[in-house]
Structure formats: C-alpha cells, structure tokens
XYZ file of C-alpha atoms in Angstrom:
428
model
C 0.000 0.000 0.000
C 1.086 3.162 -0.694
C 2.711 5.936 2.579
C -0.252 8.593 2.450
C -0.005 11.759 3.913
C -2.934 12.399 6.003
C -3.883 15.363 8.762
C -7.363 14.817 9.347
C -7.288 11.561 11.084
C -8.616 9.050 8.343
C -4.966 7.282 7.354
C -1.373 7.301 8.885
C 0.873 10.562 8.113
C 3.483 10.380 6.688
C 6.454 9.548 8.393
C 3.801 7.051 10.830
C 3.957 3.448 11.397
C 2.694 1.260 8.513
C 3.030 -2.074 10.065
C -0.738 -2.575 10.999
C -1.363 -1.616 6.538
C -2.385 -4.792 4.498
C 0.522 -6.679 2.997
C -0.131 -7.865 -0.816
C 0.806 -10.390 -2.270
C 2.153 -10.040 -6.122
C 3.138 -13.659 -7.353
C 1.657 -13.800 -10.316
C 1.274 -17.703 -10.122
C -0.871 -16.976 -7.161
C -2.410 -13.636 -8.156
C -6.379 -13.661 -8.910
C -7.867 -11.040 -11.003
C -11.827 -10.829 -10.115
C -14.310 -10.974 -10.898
C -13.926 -13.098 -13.776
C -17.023 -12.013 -15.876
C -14.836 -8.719 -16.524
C -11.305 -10.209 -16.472
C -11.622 -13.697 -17.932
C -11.058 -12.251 -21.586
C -7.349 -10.221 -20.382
C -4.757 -11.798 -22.320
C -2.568 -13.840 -20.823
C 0.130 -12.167 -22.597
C -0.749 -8.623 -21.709
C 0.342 -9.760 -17.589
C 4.035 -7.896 -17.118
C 3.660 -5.680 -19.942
C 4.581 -2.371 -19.699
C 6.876 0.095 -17.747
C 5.652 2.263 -14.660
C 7.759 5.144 -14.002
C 6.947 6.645 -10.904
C 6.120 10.379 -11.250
C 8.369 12.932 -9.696
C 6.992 15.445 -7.112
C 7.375 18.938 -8.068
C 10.159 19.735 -5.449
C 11.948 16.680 -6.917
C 12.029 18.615 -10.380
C 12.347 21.814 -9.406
C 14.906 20.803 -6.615
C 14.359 23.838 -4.168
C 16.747 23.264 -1.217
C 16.058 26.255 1.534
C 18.337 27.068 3.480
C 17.778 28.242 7.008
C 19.737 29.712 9.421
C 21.345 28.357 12.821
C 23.579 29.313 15.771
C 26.547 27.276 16.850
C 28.632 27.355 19.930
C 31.622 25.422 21.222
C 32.786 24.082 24.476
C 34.807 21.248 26.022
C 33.936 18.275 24.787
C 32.793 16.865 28.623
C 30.488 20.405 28.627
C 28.722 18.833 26.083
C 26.001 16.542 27.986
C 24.659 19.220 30.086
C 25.042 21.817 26.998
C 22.548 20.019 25.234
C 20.431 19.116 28.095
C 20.278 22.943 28.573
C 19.301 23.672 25.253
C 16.478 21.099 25.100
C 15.027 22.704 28.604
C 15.458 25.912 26.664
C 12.873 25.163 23.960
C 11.601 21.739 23.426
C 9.855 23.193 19.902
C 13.393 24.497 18.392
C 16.386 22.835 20.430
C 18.248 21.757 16.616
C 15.815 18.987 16.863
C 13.721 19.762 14.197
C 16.960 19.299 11.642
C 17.794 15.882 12.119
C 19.707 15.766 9.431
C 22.259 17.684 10.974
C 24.981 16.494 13.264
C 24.147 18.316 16.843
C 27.817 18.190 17.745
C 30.974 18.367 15.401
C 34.660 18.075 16.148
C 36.385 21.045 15.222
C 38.033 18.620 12.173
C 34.859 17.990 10.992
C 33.990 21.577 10.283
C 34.105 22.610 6.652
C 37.215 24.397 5.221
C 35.428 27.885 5.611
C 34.367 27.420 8.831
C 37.821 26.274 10.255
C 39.735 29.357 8.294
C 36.863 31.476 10.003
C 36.744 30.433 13.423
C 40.874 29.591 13.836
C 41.647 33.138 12.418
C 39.123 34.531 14.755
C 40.728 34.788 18.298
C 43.914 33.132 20.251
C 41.316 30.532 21.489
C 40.163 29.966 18.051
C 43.688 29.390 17.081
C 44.596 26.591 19.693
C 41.190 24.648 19.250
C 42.145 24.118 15.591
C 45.826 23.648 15.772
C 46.548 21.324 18.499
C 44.891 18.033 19.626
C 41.383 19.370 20.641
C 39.445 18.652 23.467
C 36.363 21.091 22.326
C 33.297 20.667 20.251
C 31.489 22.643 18.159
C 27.324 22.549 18.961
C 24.415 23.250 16.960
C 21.947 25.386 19.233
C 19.085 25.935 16.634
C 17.396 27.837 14.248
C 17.900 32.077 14.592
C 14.510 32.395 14.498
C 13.563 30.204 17.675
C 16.550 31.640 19.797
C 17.694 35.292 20.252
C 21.675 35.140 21.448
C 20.669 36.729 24.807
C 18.765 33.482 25.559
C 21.235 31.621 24.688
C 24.219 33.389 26.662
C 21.873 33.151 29.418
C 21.151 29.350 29.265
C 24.901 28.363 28.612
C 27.737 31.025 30.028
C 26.905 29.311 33.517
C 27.623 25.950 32.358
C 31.203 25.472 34.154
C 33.852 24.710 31.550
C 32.535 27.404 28.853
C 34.586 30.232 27.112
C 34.651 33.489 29.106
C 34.613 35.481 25.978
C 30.918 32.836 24.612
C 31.406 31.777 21.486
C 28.318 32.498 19.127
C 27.790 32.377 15.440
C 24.818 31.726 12.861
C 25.819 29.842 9.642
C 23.708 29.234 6.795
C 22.229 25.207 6.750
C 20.122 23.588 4.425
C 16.603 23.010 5.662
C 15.503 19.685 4.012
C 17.297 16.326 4.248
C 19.808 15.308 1.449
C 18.508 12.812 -0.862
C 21.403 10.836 -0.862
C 24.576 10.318 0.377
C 26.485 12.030 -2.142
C 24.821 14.890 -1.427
C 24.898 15.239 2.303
C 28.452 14.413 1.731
C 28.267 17.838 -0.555
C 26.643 19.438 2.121
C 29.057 18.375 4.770
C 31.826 20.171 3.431
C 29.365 23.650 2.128
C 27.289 23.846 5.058
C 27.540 21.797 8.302
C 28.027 17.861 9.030
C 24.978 16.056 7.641
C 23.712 12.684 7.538
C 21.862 10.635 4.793
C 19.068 8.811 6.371
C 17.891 7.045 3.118
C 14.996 8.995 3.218
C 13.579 11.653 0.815
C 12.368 15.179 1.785
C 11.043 15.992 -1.537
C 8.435 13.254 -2.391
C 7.638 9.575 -1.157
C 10.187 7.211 0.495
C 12.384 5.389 -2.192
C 11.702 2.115 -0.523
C 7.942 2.494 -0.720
C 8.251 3.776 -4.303
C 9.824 0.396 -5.138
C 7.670 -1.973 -2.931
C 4.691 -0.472 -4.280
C 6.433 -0.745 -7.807
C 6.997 -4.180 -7.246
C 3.712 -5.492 -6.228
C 1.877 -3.964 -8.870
C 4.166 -4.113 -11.799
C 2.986 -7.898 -12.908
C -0.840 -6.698 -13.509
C -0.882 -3.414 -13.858
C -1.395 -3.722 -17.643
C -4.105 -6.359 -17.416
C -5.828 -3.244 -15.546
C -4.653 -0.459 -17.987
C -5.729 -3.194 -20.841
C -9.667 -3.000 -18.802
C -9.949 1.158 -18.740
C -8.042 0.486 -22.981
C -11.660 -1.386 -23.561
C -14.337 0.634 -21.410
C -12.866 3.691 -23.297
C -13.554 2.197 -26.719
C -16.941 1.303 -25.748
C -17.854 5.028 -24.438
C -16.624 6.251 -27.967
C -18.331 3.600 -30.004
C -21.576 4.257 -28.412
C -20.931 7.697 -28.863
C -21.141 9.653 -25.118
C -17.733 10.469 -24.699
C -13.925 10.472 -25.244
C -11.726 7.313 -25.931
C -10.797 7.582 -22.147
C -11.451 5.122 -19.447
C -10.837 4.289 -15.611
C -10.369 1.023 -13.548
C -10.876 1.221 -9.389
C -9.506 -2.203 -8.154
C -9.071 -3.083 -4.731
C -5.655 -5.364 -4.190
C -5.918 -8.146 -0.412
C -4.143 -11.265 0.429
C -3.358 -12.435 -3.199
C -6.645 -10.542 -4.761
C -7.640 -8.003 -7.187
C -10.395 -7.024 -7.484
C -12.381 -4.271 -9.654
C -14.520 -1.899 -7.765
C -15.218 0.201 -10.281
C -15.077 1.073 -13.499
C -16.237 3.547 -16.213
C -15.738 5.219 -19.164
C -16.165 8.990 -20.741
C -19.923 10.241 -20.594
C -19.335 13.833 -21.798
C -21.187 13.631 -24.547
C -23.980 11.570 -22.816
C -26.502 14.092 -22.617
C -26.086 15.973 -25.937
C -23.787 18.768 -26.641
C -21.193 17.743 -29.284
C -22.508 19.620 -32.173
C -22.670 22.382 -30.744
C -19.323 22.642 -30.299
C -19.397 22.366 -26.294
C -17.021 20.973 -23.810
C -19.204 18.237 -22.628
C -20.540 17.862 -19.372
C -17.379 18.219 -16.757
C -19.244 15.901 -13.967
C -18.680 12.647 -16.538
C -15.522 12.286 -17.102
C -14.373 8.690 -16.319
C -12.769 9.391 -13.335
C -15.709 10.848 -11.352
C -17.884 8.542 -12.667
C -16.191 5.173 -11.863
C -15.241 7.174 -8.417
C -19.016 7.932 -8.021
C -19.753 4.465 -9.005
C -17.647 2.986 -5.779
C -20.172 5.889 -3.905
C -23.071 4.104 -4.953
C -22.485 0.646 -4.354
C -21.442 1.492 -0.870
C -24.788 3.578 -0.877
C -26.501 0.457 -1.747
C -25.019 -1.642 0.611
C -25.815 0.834 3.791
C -29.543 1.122 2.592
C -29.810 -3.224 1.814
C -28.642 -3.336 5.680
C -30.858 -0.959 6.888
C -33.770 -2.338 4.936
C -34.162 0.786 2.858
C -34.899 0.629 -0.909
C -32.301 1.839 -2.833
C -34.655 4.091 -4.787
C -32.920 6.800 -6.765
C -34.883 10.064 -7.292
C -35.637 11.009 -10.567
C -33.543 13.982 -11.874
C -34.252 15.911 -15.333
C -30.933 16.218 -15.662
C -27.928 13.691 -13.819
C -24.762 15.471 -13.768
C -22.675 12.755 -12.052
C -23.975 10.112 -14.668
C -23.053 7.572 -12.188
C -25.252 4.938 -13.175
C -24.046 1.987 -15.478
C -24.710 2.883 -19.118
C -22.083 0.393 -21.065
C -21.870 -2.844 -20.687
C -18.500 -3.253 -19.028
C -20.067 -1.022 -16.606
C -23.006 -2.605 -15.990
C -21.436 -5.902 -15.264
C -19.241 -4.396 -12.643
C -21.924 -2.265 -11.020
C -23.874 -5.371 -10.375
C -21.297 -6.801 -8.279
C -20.944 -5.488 -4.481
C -18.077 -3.337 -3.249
C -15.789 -5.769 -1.273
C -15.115 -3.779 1.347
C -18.071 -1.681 2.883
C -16.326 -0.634 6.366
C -13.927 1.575 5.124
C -13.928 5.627 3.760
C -14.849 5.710 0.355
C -11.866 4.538 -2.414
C -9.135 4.330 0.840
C -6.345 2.436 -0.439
C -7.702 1.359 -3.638
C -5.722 1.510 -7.231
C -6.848 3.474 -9.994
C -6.207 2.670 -13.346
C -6.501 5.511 -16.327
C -6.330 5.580 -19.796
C -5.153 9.612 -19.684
C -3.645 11.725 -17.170
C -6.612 12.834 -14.959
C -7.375 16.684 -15.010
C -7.035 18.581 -12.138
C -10.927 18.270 -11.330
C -10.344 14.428 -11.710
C -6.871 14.635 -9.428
C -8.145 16.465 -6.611
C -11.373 14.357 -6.595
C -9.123 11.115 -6.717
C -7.347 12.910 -3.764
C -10.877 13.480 -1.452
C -11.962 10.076 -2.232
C -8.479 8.724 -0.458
C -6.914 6.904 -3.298
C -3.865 4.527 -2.681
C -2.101 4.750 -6.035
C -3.059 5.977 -9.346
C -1.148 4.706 -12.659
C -2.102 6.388 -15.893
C -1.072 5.283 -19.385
C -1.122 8.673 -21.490
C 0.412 11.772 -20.321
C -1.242 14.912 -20.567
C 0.826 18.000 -20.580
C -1.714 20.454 -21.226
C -4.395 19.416 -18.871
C -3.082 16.520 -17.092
C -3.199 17.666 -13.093
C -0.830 14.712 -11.431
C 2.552 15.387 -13.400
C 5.141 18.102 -12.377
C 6.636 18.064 -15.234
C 6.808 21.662 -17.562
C 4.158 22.197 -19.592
C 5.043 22.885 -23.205
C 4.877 26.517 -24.963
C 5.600 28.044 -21.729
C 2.736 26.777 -19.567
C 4.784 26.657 -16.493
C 5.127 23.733 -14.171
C 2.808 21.047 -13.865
C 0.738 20.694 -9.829
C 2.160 17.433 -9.489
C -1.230 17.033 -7.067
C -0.472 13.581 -6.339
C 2.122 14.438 -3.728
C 2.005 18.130 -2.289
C 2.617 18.711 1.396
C -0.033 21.145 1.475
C -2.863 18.769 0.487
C -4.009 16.612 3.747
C -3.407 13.591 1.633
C -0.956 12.028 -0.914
C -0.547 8.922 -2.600
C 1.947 7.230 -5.231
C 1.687 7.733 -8.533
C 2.733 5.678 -12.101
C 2.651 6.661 -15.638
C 2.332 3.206 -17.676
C 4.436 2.926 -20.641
C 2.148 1.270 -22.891
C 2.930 -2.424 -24.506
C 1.125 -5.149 -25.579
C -2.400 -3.010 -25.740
C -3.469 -1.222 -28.617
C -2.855 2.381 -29.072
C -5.922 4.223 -28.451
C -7.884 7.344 -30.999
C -6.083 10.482 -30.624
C -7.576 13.083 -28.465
C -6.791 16.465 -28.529
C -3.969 17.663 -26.582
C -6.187 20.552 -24.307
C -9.008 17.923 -23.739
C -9.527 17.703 -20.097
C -10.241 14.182 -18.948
C-alpha cells in the first residue's frame, strides 16, 4: 500500500507506522484477477507488460533546497552533555531537533574548510582549538529564528567549563534532508556535518516507491488493458472520449475491480454544438461515483431501505451503469463496505486525470493511481513543464499542502493497442 499523507485523522501521516497496513501479495502464479465475468477475456500475454515510471513530485524537479539559518557554539567536549540538556530545557519546539539531518555536535576537524579558516583566524582561542589536539566541540543550538543570542548566553555562560569570551555564530544550513549520500556528503563540506538517512524530503520514500512498484508491476497492464476497452466502448456508443478508468481493490493475493467507467461527456447531448461536454462525466468521477453508490446500496440493503434513486431531469454525475462493461461491474458489491470511500484502492486511467479528476481522486483517499497517457496540457498529477511556456505542472499527487498524498505511475504502454487520438487541451 502506498505511505499517504494524512492530517485529518482518516490514514497514517506520513512519516507514521505502517506495520498494521495490508501486505499484498504479487506472485503472479498466485495472483487472482476478479471478478472473472470482466477479467476472464485479459490476455494472458498482456500480464508484465509495460513500464511504470513513478512520477516525480514537483520539489523533486524543481529541486528547491532552503536554506535556514542556525547558531553554533563550542565548548569542552565533557560540557557537552549538560550543553545540550540545557538547550532542550530551553525550547523543546526548536532545540536543533527539528533538523535531524544535521549532526548536533561536530569536532572542530569535521567543520568545513570555511568554517575552520573562520573560526581559527578569529581569536587566540580559536587558534589553539584548531591547531593542536582538541578537546572542544562545536554545537548546533538551533534555528535564529527560535533563539535570540541573549537566551542563549543566558542558558549556557553558567555551564562550568565554557569560554569566558561565549562563542556564538549563525551559519547558513540547508533546511531539508539530502537525498542521498552524495549529497549530504556535498553538504558536509558547504554547510555543516549532515547525515543521509535514506529517506527523501522531496516526495515519497524510495523504498515504498519500489515496494509499491513491485507489487503492482505484474498486472498493472491487465488493468490499464480493462480502462483500454471501457474507453472504446464510451466512444463507439458515442457519449464520450476514448478515455477510461479502472478502481480495483488489491488483499491477500486478490484483485479485485470496484469500479469502473468510461467517458460520458457527450452523454446528454452537446457535441454539435461545439461544447465541452458535461465536466461531472468524465471517467474518473464517474467510476469514483460508481464505488459511492455501491457502498450507498449496501448501507440502505442493511438498513432495509430501498435503494430508490430520485428522478432527476438532468444527472450530472452520470453515475449509473450505461455500457456494458459497466453494468457488469456495477452489479457486483463493493468488497469492502467498512472503510472511507476509495481508501487504499488503485486506480487505473487511460489519460492523465485533469485537475478536477486529481483532486477528486485525492478526497476520495486513493492509494495509487497509474495512468497510461500523459497529458501536458491538462493533465493535473505530473510536475513536469508544460510545453509553450505553460509553467510547471501541480504534481497534485504528492504536495505537502494537500491533507493527503498517494503514489503515482505513468504506464508505458505495450502489448495493448494504441488508443484514438484526443486532442492535446481535452480535459479528462
């Protein structure tokens, strides 16, 4: 399952505990695709087609390192316990905590060339801590704008041991972890002693990236092949775009599709006029809306209630069945009724999702989303530039100011057909 960011209580945060998450299972020898009225046709030969390149957040492209600013101080190096036991009573909230990718104490070796020319040219004290064998440490206090230097004189000049003339400086640090350990070994000698905790600041954790990879990789096309044939049927019968969406739901050696639709723009008229369709059917909302329903249906068959749908002059959702793929699937139940909408579950698209469609795939608490064509124009999950100077992409699927995030694939297509061109600003 994918590491979702989440603040309002419904799934782990990011950075929380995953162990009590489902574990999947993705031997394909094992692996069952369900239900077989809509999979028993997939190819055998379309399993393990295909590439999925995970998408790359937009502070992975852009690669916007801040940099913040901290005080340091030095002492003896057996002043260093209760200097840092002074500094966390100081300020729990901004003790150098907070930058954990940061050594908290450095040897005066360990400084960068800058630093030692600096502080060794600075004063006779300066000089003998960086020429001889040194007893002394240099300590990271914390960000400038948590402290003010009379605190910290305050806190530490009565600490036995400490310089009468108190050493205090603020050097420039980056604020987000390196992303590897060539890079904090960059930053080491520009900066301040860091550490690579294979972990990345910028986007998802590599390790979930490639688990996640992994487990989906073998039928991920057998999926993308699904939304390939829903999409031909919505243009065939004429209500929409050659664009199509799969919701499948992956437990203990399972898949299995939740929902599925494709475009219904056109459904209720509008083409020759030269219109944009209606907005409220494109495949994603619908097959999204279709998950709504059946869970709809199963709360009402348990509390006795018929599932009687009012009767609208005009359905904007259009999240009733209307081909046959989706019919079939809409007359099975929703395997899991207990949980929040589509939490956890994998969506399959035949086109980037706009950012209507990304945002809604967002609120409805996707797990992962894999998508075969990319949409530069329209498309709302990539960060990638947007051609003739249309600026970055959102890269919605992971932004730490959204309350949620999930991983995100874009299929390279093989073994299923191309599908009809669409045209390049068509929002799907």
């Amino acid at each position: 399952m994918a590491s979702p960011i989440a603040q309002d209580g419904i799934a782990p945060a990011q950075g929380a505990s995953t162990e009590s998450l489902p574990k999947f299972s993705n031997d394909p020898k094992t692996l069952e695709l369900l239900p077989k009225s809509l999979t028993g046709d997939l190819k055998k030969d379309v399993m393990g087609k295909g590439v999925l390149i995970p998408l790359k957040t937009v502070a992975e492209v852009t690669q916007e390192h801040t940099v913040t600013h901290v005080y340091i101080t030095r002492a003896p190096t057996k002043c260093a316990n209760g200097i840092l036991s002074a500094l966390s009573g100081l300020n729990n909230a901004g003790n150098g905590n907070t930058l954990q990718h940061l050594r908290r104490a450095a040897k005066p070796g360990d400084l960068p060339a800058h630093l030692k020319t600096q502080f060794m040219n600075e004063s006779a004290a300066g000089r003998q801590i960086h020429t001889a064998k040194s007893t002394w440490v240099y300590i990271l206090v914390g960000e400038t704008d948590t402290f003010t230097p009379h605190m910290v004189r305050d806190t530490l000049s009565g600490i036995q041991g400490m310089e009468e003339d108190f050493f205090l400086e603020s050097i420039p640090v980056p604020q987000l972890a390196p992303t590897s350990q060539v890079q904090a070994s960059l930053w080491s000698s520009q900066f301040w002693p860091c550490v690579y905790r294979k972990s990345n600041p910028l986007g998802p954790h590599p390790s979930a990236v490639a688990r996640d990879t992994d487990e989906i990789r073998h039928d991920a096309s057998a999926w993308m092949a699904l939304a390939h044939k829903v999409a031909r049927q919505a243009q065939a019968a004429g209500i929409g775009e050659p664009v199509g969406a799969v919701i499948v739901q992956r437990s203990e050696g399972k898949v299995e599709v939740v929902g599925l639709a494709g475009d219904a723009r056109w459904h209720r008229g509008g083409r020759a006029a030269g219109g944009l369709g209606n907005p409220m059917a494109h495949c994603v909302l619908r097959a999204i809306s279709m998950v709504a329903q059946k869970l709809v249906r199963h709360e009402r068959k348990e509390k006795g209630i018929p599932n009687d749908r009012p009767v609208l002059e005009f359905d904007a959702l259009e999240d009733q069945p209307i081909l046959d793929l989706e019919k079939t699937c809409f007359e099975t139940e929703h395997p899991n009724t207990g949980g929040y909408l589509c939490h956890g579950l994998e969506l399959y698209v035949t086109h980037e999702p706009c950012v209507q469609c990304s945002m809604a795939i967002l609120h409805s608490r996707m797990g992962r989303m894999v998508f075969c064509q990319h949409m530069p124009h329209t498309g709302g999950l990539s960060s990638d530039d947007r051609p003739n100077g249309g600026g970055r992409g959102l890269g919605l699927f992971w932004r730490r100011e959204l309350n949620w995030s999930a991983l995100a694939w874009e299929w390279e297509r093989e073994g299923v057909a191309a599908l009809p061109p669409i045209a390049p600003t068509t929002h799907v």
